[in-house]
XYZ file of C-alpha atoms in Angstrom:
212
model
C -61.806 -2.128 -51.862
C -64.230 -2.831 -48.637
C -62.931 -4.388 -45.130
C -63.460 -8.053 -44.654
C -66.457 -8.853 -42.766
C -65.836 -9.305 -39.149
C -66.592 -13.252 -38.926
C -65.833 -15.566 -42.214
C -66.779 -18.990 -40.708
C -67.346 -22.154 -42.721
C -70.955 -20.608 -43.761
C -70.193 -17.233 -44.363
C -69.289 -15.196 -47.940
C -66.040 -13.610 -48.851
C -66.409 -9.947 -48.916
C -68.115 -7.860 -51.120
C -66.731 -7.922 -54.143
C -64.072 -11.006 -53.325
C -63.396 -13.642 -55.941
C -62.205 -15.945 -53.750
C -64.163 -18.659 -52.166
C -63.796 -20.181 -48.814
C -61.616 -23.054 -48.133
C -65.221 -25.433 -47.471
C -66.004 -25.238 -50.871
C -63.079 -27.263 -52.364
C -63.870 -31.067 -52.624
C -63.019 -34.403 -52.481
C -61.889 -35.720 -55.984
C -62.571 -39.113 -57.205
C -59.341 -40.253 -58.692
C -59.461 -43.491 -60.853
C -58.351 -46.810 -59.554
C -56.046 -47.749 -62.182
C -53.487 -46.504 -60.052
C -54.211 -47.022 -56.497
C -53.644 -43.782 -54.743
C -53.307 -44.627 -50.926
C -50.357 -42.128 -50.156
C -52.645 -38.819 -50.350
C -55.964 -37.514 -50.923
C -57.012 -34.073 -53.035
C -59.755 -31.630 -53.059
C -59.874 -29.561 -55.972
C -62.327 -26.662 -57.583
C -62.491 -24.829 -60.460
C -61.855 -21.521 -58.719
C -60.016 -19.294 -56.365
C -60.391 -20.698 -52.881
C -58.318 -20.352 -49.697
C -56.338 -22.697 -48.034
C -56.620 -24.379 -45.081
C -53.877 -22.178 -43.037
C -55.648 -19.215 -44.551
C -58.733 -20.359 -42.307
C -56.573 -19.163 -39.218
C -57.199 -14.839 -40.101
C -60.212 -15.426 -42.553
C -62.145 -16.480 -39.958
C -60.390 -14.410 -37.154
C -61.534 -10.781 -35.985
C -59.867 -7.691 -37.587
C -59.517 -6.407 -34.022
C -58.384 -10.152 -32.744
C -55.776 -10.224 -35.900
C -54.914 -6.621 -37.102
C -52.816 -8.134 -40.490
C -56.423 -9.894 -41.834
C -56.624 -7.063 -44.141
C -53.109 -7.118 -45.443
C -52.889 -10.953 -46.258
C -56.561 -10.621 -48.148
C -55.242 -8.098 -50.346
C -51.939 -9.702 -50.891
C -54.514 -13.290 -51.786
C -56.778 -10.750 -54.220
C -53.582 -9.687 -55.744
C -52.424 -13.104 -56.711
C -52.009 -13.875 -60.659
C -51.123 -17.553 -60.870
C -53.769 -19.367 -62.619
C -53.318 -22.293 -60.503
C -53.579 -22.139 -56.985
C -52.122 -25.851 -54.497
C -51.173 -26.790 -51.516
C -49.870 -29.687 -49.775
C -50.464 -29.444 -46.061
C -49.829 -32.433 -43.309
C -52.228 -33.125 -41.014
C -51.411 -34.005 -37.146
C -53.161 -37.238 -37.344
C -50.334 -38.237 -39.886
C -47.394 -38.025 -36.902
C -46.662 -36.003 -33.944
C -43.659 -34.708 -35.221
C -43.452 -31.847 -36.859
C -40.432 -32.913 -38.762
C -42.078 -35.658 -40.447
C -45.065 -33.880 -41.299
C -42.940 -31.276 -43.240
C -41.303 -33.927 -44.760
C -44.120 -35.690 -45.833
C -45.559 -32.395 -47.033
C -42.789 -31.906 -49.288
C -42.189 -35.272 -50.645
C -45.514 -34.686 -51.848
C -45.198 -31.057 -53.190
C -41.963 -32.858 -55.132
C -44.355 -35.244 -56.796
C -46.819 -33.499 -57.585
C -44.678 -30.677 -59.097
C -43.195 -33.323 -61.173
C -46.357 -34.181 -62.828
C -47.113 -30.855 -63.179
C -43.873 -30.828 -65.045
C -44.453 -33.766 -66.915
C -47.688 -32.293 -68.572
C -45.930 -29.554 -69.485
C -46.827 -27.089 -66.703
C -44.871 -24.850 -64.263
C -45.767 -24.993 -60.579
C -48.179 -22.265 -60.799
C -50.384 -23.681 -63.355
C -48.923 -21.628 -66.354
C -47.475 -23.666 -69.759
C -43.958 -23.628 -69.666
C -43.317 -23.483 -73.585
C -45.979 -20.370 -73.862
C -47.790 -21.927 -76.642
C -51.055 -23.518 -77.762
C -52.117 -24.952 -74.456
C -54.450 -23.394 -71.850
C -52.922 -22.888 -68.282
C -54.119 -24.903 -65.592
C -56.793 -23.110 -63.188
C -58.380 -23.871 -59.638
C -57.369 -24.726 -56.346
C -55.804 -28.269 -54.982
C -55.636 -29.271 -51.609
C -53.536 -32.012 -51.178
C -53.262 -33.912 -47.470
C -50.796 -37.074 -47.845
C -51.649 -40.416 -45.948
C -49.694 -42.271 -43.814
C -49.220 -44.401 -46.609
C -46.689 -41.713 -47.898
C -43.974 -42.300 -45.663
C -43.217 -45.599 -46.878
C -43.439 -45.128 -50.929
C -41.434 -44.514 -53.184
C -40.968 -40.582 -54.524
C -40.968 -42.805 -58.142
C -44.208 -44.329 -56.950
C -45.601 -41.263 -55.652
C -45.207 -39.373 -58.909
C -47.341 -42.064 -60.336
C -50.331 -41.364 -58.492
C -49.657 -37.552 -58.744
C -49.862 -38.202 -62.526
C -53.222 -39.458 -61.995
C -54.309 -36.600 -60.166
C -53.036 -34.139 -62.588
C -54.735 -35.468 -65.366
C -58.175 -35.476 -63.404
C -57.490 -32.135 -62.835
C -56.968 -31.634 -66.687
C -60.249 -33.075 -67.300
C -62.286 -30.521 -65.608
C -60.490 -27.973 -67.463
C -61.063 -29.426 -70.829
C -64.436 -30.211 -69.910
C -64.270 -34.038 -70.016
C -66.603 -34.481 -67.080
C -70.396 -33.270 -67.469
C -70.765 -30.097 -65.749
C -74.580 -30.284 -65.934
C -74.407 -33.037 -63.447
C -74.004 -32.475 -59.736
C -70.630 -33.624 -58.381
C -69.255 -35.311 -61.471
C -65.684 -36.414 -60.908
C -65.947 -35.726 -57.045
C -66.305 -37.941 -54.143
C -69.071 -37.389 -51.537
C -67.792 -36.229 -48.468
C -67.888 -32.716 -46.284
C -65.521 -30.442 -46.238
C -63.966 -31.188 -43.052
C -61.087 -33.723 -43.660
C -61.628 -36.865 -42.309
C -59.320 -40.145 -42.861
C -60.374 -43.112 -45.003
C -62.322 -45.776 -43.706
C -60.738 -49.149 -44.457
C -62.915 -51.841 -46.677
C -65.004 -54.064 -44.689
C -64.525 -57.174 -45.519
C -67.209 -59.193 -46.100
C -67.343 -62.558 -44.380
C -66.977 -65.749 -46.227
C -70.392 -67.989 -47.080
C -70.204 -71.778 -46.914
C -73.498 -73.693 -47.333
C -75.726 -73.301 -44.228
C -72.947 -71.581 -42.335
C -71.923 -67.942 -42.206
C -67.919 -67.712 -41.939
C -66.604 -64.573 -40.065
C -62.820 -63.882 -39.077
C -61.622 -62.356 -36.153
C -58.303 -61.437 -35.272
C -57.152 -62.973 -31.728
């Protein structure tokens, strides 16, 4: 199998001959709003794609990071179906204690759904029969919203994510168009913008609130 190419930035190609995709190419996913999700958000693609700590050797030099080459083959030699994460940014909280719990309150959940659907954590069918195993790659970043709802609450809006997963793999968004099911956005993470609200119209006068 050839070397890694020497740079793998956010516009370059995996190697030659690599079936994995780089971590830019996962994206936002739309999730419905009959459950308002507000502790997390997910990126998700129908494919093998790196995560975001894989970015810190893919896009390092062999020379500046002699073990590049052993952690790509170990990633090539993955058989899971169904590759996820759930990583915690910085922006979340300083401390690195309650961004690893954070991180795994929302692995819990969303392993529990998984569960629920009938699915082991790496995507596979847990009775063996009938049903097709779950494929792709999930990113999943929680919110700040996380740290103050319920792990019953959570698993809620990890349901809902699971089963928009499920409809890409049974084909229950068009494919033909462009971004069905996904949310626009790049793939650099970036947090939520809160609604505007608009401001209140009386007759003749324009109403605006401002906090003192």
């Amino acid at each position: 199998m050839g070397s890694l190419p020497r740079t793998m930035g956010r516009h370059s190609a995996p190697k030659s001959g690599s079936r994995i995709l780089d971590f830019y190419h996962l994206k936002y996913l739309k999730l419905p709003e009959r459950v308002p999700c507000d502790a997390f958000v997910i990126k998700y693609k129908d494919a093998r794609v790196y995560n975001l700590c894989a970015m810190r050797w893919t896009e390092a030099s062999p020379n500046t990071f002699p073990l590049r080459d052993y952690f790509s083959q170990r990633w090539e030699d993955r058989k899971d179906p169904f590759w996820w994460s759930a990583i915690a940014h910085k922006f979340l909280e300083s401390k690195r204690v309650v961004r690893s719990h954070a991180a795994r309150k929302l692995r819990l959940a969303f392993t529990e759904s998984l569960r629920k659907k009938g699915f082991a954590p790496d995507g596979n069918v847990l009775d063996g029969k009938g049903v097709k195993p779950l494929t792709g790659t999930a990113q999943l970043t929680p919110l700040e919203a996380i740290l103050k709802t319920r792990q019953s609450d959570l698993v809620l809006q990890t349901d809902v994510a699971v089963e928009h997963i499920l409809k890409f793999r049974d084909g229950g968004f068009n494919k033909n168009k462009k971004d069905a099911g996904f949310s626009k956005g790049s793939g650099k993470f970036t947090r939520p913008r809160p609604a505007e609200k608009k401001p209140e119209v009386t007759q003749g006068f324009t109403i605006t609130k401002k906090r003192m």
